Tab-separated table of C-alpha atoms in Angstrom:
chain	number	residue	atom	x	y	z
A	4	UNK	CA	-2.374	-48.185	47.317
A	5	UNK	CA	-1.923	-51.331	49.864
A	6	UNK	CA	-4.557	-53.819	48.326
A	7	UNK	CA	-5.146	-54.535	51.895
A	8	UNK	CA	-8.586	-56.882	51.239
A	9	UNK	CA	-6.303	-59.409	48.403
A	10	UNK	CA	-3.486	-59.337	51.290
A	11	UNK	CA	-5.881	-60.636	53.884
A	12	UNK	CA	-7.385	-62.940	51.861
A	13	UNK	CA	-3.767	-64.451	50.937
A	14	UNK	CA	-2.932	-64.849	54.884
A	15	UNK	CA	-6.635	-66.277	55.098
A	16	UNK	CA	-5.299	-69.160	53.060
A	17	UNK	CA	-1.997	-69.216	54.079
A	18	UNK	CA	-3.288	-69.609	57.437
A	19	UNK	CA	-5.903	-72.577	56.439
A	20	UNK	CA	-3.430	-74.493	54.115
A	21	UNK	CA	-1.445	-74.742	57.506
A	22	UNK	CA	-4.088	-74.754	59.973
A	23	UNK	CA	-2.157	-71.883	61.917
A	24	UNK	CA	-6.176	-69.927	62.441
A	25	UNK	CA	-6.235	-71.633	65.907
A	26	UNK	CA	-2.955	-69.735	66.888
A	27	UNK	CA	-4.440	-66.335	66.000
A	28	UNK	CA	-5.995	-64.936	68.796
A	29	UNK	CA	-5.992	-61.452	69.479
A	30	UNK	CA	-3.956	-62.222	71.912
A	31	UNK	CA	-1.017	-64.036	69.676
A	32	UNK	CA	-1.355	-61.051	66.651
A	33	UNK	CA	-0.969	-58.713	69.595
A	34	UNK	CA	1.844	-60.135	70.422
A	35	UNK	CA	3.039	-60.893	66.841
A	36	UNK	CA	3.095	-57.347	66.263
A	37	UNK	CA	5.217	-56.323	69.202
A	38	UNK	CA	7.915	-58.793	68.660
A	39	UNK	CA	8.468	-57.872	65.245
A	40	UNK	CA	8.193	-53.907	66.031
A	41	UNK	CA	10.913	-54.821	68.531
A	42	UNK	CA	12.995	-56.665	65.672
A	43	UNK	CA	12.589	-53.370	63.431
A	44	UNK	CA	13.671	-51.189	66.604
A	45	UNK	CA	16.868	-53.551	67.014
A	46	UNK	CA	18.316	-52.543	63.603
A	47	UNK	CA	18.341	-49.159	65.308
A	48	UNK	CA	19.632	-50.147	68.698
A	49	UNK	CA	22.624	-48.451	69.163
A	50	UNK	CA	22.035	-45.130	66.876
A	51	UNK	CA	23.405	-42.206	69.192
A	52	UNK	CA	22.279	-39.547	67.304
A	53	UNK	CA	20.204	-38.230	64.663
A	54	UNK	CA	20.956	-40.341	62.107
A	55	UNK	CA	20.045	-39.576	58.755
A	56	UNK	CA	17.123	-41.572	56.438
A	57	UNK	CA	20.131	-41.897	53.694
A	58	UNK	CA	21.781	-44.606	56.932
A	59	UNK	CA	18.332	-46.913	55.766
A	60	UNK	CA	19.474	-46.389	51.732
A	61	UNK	CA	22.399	-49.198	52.821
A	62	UNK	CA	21.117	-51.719	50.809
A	63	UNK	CA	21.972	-54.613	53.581
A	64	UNK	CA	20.036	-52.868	56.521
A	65	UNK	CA	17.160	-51.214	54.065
A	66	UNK	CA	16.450	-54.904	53.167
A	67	UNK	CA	15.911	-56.124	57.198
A	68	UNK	CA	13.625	-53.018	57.667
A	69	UNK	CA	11.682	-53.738	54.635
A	70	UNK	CA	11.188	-57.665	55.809
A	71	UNK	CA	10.536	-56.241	59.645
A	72	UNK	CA	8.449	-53.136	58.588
A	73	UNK	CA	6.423	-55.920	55.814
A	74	UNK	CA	6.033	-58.290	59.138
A	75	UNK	CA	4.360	-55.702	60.858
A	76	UNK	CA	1.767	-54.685	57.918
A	77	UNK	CA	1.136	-58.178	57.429
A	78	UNK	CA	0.122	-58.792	60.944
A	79	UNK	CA	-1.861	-55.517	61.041
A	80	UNK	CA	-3.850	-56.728	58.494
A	81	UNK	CA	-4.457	-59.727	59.514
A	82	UNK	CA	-5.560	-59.194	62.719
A	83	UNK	CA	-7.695	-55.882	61.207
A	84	UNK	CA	-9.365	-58.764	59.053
A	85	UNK	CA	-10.175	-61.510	61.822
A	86	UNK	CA	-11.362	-58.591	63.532
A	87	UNK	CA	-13.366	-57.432	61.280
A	88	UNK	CA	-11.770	-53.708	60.996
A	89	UNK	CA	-11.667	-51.270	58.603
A	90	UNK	CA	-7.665	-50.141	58.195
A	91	UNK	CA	-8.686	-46.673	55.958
A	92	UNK	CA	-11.169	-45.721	58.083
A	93	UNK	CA	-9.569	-46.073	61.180
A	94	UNK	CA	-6.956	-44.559	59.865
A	95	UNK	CA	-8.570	-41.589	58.303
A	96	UNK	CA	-10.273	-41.314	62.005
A	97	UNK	CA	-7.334	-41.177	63.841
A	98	UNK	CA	-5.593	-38.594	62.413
A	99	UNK	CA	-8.806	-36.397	62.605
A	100	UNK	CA	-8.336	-37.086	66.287
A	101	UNK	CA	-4.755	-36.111	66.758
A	102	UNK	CA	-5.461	-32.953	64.676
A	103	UNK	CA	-7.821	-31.924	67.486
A	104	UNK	CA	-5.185	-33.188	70.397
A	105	UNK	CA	-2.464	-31.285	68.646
A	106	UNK	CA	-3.561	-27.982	67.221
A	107	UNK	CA	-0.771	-26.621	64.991
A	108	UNK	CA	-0.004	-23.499	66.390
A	109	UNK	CA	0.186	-24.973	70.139
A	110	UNK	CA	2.552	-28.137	69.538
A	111	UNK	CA	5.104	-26.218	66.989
A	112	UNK	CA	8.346	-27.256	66.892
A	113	UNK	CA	10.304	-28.031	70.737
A	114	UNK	CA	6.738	-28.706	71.448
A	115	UNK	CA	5.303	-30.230	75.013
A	116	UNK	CA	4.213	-33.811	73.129
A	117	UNK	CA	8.156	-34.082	72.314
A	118	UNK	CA	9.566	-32.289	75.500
A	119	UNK	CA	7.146	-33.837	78.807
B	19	UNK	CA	-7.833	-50.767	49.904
B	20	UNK	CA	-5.390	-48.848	52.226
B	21	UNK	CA	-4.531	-45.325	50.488
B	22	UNK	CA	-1.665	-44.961	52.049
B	23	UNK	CA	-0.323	-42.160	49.695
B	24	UNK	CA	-2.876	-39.962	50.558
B	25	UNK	CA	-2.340	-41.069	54.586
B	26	UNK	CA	1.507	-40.570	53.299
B	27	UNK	CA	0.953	-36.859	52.545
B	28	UNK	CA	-1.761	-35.870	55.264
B	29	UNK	CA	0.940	-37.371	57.717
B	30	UNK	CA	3.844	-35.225	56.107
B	31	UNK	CA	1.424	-32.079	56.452
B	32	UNK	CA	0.681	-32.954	59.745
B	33	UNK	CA	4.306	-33.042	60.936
B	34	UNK	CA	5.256	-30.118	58.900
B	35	UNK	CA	2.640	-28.113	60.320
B	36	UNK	CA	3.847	-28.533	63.853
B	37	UNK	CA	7.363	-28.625	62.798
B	38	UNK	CA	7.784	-32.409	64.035
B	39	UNK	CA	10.307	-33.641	60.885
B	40	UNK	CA	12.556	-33.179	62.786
B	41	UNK	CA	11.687	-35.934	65.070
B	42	UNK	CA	10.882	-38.688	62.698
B	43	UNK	CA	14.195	-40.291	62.547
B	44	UNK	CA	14.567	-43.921	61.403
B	45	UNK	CA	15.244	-44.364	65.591
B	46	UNK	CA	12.267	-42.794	66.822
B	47	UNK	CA	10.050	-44.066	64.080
B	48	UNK	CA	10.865	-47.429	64.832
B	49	UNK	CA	10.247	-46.639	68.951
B	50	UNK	CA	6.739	-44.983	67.913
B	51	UNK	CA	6.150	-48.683	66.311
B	52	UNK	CA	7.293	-50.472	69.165
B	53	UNK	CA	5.469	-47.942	72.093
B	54	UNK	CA	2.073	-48.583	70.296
B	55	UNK	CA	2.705	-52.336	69.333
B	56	UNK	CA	3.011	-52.916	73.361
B	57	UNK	CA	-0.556	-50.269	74.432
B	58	UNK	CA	-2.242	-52.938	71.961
B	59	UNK	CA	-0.650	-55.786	73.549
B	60	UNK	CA	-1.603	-54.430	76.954
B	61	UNK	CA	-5.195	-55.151	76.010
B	62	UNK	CA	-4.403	-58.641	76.022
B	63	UNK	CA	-1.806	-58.479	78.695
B	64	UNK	CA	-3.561	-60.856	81.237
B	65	UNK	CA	-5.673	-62.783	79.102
B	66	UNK	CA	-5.485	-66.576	79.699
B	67	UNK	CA	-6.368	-68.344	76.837
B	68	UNK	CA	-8.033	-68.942	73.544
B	69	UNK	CA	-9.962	-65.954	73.856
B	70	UNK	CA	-12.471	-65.362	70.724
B	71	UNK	CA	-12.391	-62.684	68.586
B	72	UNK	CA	-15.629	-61.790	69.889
B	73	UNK	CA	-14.140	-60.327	72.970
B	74	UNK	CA	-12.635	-57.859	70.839
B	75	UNK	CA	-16.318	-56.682	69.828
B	76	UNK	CA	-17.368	-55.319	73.186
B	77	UNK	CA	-17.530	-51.548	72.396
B	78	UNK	CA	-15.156	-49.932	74.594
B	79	UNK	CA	-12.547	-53.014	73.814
B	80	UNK	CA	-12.780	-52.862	69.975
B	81	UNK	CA	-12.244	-49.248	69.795
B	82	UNK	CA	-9.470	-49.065	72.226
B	83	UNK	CA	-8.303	-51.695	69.764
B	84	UNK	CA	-8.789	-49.937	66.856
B	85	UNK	CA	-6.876	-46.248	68.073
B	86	UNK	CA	-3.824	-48.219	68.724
B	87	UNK	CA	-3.998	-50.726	65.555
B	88	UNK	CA	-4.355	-47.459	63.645
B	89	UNK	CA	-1.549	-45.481	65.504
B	90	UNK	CA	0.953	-48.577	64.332
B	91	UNK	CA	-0.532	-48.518	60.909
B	92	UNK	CA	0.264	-44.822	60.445
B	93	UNK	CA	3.846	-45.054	61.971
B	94	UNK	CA	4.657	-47.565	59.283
B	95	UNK	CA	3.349	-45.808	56.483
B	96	UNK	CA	5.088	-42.651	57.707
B	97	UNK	CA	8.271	-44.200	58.139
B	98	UNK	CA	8.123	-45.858	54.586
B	99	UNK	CA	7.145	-42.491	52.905
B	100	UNK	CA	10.527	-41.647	54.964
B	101	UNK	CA	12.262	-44.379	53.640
B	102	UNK	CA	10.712	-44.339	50.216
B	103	UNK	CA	9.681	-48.070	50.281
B	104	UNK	CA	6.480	-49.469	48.249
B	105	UNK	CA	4.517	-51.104	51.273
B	106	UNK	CA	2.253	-53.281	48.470
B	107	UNK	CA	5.553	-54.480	47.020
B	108	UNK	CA	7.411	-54.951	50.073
B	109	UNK	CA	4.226	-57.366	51.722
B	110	UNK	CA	3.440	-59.345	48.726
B	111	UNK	CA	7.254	-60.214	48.878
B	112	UNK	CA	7.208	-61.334	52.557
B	113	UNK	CA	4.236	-63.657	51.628
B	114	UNK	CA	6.499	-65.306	48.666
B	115	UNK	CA	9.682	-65.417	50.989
B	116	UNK	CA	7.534	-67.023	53.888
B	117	UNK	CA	5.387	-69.349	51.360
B	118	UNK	CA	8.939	-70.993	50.822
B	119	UNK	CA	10.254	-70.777	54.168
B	120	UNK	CA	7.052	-72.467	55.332
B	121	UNK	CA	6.012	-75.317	52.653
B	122	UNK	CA	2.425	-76.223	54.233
B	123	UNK	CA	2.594	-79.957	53.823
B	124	UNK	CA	5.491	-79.836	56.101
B	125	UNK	CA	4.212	-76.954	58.808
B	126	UNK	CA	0.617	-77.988	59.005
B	127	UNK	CA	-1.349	-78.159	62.256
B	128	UNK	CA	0.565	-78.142	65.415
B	129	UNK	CA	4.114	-77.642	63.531
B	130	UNK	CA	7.555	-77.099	64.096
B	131	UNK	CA	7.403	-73.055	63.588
B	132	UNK	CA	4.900	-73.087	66.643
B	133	UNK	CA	6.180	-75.707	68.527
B	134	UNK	CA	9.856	-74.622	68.795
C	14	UNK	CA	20.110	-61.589	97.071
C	15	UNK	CA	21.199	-60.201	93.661
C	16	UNK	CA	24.803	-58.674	93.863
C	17	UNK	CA	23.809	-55.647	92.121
C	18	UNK	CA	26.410	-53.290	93.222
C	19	UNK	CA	29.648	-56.070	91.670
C	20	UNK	CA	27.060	-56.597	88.589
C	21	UNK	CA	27.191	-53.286	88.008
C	22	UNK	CA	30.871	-53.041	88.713
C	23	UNK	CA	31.434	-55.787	85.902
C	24	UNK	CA	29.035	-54.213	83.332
C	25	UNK	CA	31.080	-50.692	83.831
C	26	UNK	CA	34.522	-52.536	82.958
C	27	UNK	CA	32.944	-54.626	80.686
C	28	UNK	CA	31.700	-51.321	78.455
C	29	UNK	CA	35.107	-49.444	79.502
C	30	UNK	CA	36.971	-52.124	78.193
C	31	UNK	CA	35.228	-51.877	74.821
C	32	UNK	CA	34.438	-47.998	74.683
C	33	UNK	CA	31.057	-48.768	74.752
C	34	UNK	CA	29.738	-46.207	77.368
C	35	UNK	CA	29.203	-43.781	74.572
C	36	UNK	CA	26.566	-46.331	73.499
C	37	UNK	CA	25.052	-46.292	76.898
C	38	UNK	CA	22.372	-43.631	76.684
C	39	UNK	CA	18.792	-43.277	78.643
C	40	UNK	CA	17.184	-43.773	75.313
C	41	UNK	CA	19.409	-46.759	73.797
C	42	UNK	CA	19.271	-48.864	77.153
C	43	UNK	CA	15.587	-48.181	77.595
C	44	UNK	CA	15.352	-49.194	73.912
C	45	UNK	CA	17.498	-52.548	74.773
C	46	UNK	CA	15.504	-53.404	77.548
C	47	UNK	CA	12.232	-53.672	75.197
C	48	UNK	CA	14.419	-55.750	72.518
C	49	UNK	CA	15.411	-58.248	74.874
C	50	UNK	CA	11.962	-58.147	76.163
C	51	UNK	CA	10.186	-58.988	72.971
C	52	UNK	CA	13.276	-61.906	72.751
C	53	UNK	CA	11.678	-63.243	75.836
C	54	UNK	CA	8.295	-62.852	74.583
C	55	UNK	CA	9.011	-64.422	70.975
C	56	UNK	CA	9.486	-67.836	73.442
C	57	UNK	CA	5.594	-67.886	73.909
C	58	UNK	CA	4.654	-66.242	70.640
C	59	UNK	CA	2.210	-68.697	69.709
C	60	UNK	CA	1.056	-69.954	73.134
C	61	UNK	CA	-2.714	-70.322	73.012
C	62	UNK	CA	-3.491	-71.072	76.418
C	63	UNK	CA	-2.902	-71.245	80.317
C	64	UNK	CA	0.470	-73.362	79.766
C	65	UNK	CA	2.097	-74.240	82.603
C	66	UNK	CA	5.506	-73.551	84.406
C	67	UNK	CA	6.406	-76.802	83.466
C	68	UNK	CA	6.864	-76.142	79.775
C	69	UNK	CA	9.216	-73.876	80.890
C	70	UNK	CA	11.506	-76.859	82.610
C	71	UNK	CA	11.969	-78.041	78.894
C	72	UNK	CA	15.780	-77.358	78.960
C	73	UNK	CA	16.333	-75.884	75.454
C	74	UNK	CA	13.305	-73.187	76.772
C	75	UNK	CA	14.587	-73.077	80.244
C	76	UNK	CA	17.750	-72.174	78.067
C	77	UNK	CA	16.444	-69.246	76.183
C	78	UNK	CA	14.830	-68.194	78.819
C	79	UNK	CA	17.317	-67.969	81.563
C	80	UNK	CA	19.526	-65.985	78.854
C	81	UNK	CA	16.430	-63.393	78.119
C	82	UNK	CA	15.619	-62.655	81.463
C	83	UNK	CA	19.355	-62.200	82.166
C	84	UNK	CA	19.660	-59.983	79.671
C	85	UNK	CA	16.707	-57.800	80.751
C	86	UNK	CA	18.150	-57.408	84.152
C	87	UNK	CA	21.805	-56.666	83.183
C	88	UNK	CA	20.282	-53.938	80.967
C	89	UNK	CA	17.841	-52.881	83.988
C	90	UNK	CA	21.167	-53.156	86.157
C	91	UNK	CA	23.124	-50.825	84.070
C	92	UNK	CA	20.315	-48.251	83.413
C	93	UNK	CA	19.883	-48.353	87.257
C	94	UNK	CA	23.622	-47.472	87.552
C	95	UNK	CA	23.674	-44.918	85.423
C	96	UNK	CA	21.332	-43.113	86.474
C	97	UNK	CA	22.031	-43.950	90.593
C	98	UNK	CA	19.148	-45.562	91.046
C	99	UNK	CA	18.930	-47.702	94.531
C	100	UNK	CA	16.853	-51.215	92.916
C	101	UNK	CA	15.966	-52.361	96.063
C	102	UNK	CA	14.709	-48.892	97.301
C	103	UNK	CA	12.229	-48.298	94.094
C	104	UNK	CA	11.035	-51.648	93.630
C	105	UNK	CA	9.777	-51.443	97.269
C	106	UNK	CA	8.292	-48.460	96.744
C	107	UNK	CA	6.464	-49.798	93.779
C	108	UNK	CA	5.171	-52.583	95.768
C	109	UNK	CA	3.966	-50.284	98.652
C	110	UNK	CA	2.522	-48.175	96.018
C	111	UNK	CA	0.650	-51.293	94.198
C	112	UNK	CA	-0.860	-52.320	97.477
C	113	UNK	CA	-2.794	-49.138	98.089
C	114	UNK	CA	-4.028	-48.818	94.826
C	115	UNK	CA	-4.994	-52.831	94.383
C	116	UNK	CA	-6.535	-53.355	97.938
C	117	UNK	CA	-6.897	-57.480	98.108
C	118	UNK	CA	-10.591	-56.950	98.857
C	119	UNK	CA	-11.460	-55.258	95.826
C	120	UNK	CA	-9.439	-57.136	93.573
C	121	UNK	CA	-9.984	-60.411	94.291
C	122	UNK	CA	-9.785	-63.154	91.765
C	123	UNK	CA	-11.183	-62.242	88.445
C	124	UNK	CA	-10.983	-58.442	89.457
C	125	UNK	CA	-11.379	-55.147	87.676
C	126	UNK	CA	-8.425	-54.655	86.740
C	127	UNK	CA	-7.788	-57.690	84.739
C	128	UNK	CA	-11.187	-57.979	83.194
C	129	UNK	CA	-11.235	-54.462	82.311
D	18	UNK	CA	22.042	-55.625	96.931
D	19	UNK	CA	18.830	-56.370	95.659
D	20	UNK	CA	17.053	-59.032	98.116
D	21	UNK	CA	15.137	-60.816	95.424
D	22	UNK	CA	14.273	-63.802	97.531
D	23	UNK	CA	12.171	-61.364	99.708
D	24	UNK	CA	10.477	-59.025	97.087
D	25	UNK	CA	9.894	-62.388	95.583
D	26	UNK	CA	7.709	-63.774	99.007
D	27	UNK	CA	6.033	-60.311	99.206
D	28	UNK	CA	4.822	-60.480	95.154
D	29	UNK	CA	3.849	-64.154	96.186
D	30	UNK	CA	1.509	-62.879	98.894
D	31	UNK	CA	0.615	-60.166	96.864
D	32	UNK	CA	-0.928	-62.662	94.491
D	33	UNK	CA	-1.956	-65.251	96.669
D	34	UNK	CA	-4.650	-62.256	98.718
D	35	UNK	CA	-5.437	-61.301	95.442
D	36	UNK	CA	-6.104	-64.716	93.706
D	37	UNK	CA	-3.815	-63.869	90.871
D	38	UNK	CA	-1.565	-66.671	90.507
D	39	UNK	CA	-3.876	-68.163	88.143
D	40	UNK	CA	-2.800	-64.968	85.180
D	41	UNK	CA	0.932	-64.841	86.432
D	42	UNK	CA	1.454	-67.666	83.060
D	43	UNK	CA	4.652	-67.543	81.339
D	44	UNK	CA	3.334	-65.755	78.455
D	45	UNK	CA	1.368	-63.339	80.858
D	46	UNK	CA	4.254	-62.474	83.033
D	47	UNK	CA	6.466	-62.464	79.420
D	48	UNK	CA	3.866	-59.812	78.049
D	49	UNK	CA	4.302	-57.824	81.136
D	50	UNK	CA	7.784	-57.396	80.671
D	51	UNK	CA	7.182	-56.277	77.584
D	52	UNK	CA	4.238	-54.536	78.228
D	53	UNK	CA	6.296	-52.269	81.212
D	54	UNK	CA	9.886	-52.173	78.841
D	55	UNK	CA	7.712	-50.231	76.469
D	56	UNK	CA	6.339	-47.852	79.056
D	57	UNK	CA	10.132	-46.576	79.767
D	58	UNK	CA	10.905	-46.544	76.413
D	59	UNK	CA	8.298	-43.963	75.884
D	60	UNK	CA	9.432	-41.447	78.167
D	61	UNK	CA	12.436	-41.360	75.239
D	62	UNK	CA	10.053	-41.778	72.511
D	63	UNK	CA	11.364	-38.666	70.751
D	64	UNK	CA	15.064	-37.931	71.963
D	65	UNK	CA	16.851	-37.024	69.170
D	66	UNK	CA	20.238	-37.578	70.057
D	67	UNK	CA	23.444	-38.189	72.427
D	68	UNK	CA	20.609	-36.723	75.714
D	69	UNK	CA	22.881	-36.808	78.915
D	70	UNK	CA	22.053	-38.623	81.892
D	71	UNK	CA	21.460	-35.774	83.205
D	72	UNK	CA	18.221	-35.687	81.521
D	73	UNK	CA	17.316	-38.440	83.638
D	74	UNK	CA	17.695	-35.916	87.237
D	75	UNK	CA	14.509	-33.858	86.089
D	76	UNK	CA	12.413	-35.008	89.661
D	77	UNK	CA	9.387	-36.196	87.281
D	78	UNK	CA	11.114	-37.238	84.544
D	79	UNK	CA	13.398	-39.560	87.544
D	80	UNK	CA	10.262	-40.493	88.878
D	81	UNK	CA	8.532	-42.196	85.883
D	82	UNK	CA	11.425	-44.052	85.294
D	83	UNK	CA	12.019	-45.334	88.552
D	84	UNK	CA	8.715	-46.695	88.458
D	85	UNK	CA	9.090	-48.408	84.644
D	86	UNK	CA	12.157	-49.667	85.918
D	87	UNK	CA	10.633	-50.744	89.389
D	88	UNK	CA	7.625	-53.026	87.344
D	89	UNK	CA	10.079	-54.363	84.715
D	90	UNK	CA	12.489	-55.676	87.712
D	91	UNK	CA	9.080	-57.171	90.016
D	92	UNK	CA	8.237	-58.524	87.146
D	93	UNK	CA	11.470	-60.851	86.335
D	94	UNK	CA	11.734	-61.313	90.050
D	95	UNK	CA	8.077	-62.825	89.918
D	96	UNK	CA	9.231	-64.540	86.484
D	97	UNK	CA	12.084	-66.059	87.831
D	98	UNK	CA	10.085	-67.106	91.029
D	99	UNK	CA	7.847	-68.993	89.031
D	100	UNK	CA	10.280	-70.715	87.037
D	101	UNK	CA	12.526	-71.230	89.776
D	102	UNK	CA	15.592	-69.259	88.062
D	103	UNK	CA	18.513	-67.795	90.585
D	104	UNK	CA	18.951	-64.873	88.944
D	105	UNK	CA	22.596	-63.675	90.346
D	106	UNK	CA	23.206	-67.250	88.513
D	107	UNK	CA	21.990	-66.608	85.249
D	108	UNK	CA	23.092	-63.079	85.477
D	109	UNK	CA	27.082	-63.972	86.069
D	110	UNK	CA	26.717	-66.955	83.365
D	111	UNK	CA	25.719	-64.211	80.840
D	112	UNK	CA	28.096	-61.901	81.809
D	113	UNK	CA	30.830	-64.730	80.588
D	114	UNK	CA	29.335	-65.696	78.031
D	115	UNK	CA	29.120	-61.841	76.718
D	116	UNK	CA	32.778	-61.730	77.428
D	117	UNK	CA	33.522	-64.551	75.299
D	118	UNK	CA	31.227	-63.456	72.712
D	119	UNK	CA	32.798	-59.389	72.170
D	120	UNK	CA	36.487	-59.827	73.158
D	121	UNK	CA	37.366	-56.325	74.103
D	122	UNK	CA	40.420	-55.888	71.519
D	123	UNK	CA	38.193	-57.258	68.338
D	124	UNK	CA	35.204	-54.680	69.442
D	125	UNK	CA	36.456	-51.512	70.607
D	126	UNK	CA	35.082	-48.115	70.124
D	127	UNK	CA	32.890	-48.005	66.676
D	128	UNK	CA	32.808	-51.672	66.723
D	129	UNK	CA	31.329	-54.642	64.403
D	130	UNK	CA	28.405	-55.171	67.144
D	131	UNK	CA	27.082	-51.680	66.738
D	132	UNK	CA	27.638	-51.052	63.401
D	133	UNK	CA	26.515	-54.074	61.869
């Protein structure tokens, strides 16, 4: 479970104990979000290949994803909560929606999503 | 509250279903983050200022805004079900490590985080 | 005029020199491109409003910046060689092609496709 | 040769009929970047590995990219405009500083920069 309401409510106060609220706009999270997405995607730069999910067990890089991947989450939530959005249900609702864009037996495997 | 173990395993069905594990390297993960970070950002990409939150509550906006806050959302939980982290641990240590690295009586108001 | 054609000369040497054309794929320059992007970005992070070019004289920002957007375009340079790409051909193209489908009379000022 | 100076005057008048000067901000123009980086990362978005170049000759595949690549180089060009930035300047001072940085005998082949 991701005790997303007791998160938001930290950042709340976090925010007000530094008066940062007037810096998040929708516009700033946005943007929050896409530099640290970008900052997770740089650990993985120069990968050529498939690399394997035992490359992340090396404790030095595992730690930089956790901070960049917990960056992320954080700012998802917080902008979910000045926005007033509900992260499950959205959620939930989304991947309802992809199960109708992608029906099973049409996108298996080499599929068109993964080869246009 | 965010059940992102059950998101975890509808997500692993999903992608076993249409044969997509395969794909969901660290790398491409990480790119999925990034892609959907930037079609939320585009939202905002020409706004000019301190725009309320209440912009984001005209219909068509918010749910634009929603399908693209979710899509990140479920790339990170898929890629730490991947990467077998605890996204409730991981978060509520980035809010300890950034409570210290930001001490509010010296970052309050227009501070030296933002202003740099 | 931008020397493309020697910058492109230098970058080849430059990765010969280090054996770092098997680095160079579609996917990992594309991918370096949005990194040093989001490191241009991370400069206006917390912007909140319609700052103006002038902050941008600041010589520590003019600083950063001058080495992001340098980086961008040696990475856009190198992708373009790569692939044989003509710059100055497609970003004329893309102009010509913006023009027809933003005629100035229908997108003046606060137009459509900003507000939308 | 890339004639910067006049895509730069055309994306000036291209502005100035369409009174949109007034979003072309820092952070705007910044998010843009971003915004189109993102666009031609996607069309890699699930690569898996070492994809040739040639991958890059499919006619549409070529022709999405040229246009990413198009929008991220109008938009440094306008960038740079703005900010009054010679780009063959700051391109050639990076260049040397990069060399200085990665001296080719200490990061050869599997080197420190990629692997780290």
């Amino acid at each position: 479970m991701i005790d997303n309401q007791k998160l938001a409510l930290t950042l709340r106060s976090f925010a007000a104990e530094r008066d940062w609220d007037q810096f998040h706009t929708p516009k700033n999270l946005a943007t929050s979000i896409s530099v640290e997405a970008a900052e997770l995607l740089e650990i993985f730069q120069w990968s050529r290949g498939q690399r394997s999910w035992a490359e992340v067990a090396d404790p030095a890089t595992r730690s930089r994803v956790e901070n960049e991947l917990a960056d992320i989450l954080l700012y998802v939530i917080r902008f979910a909560d000045k926005a007033e959005m509900d992260l499950q249900a959205i959620a939930e609702r989304k991947i309802a929606s992809n199960a109708e864009k992608y029906p099973a037996d049409r996108f298996r495997g080499s599929d068109r999503k993964y080869d246009e």
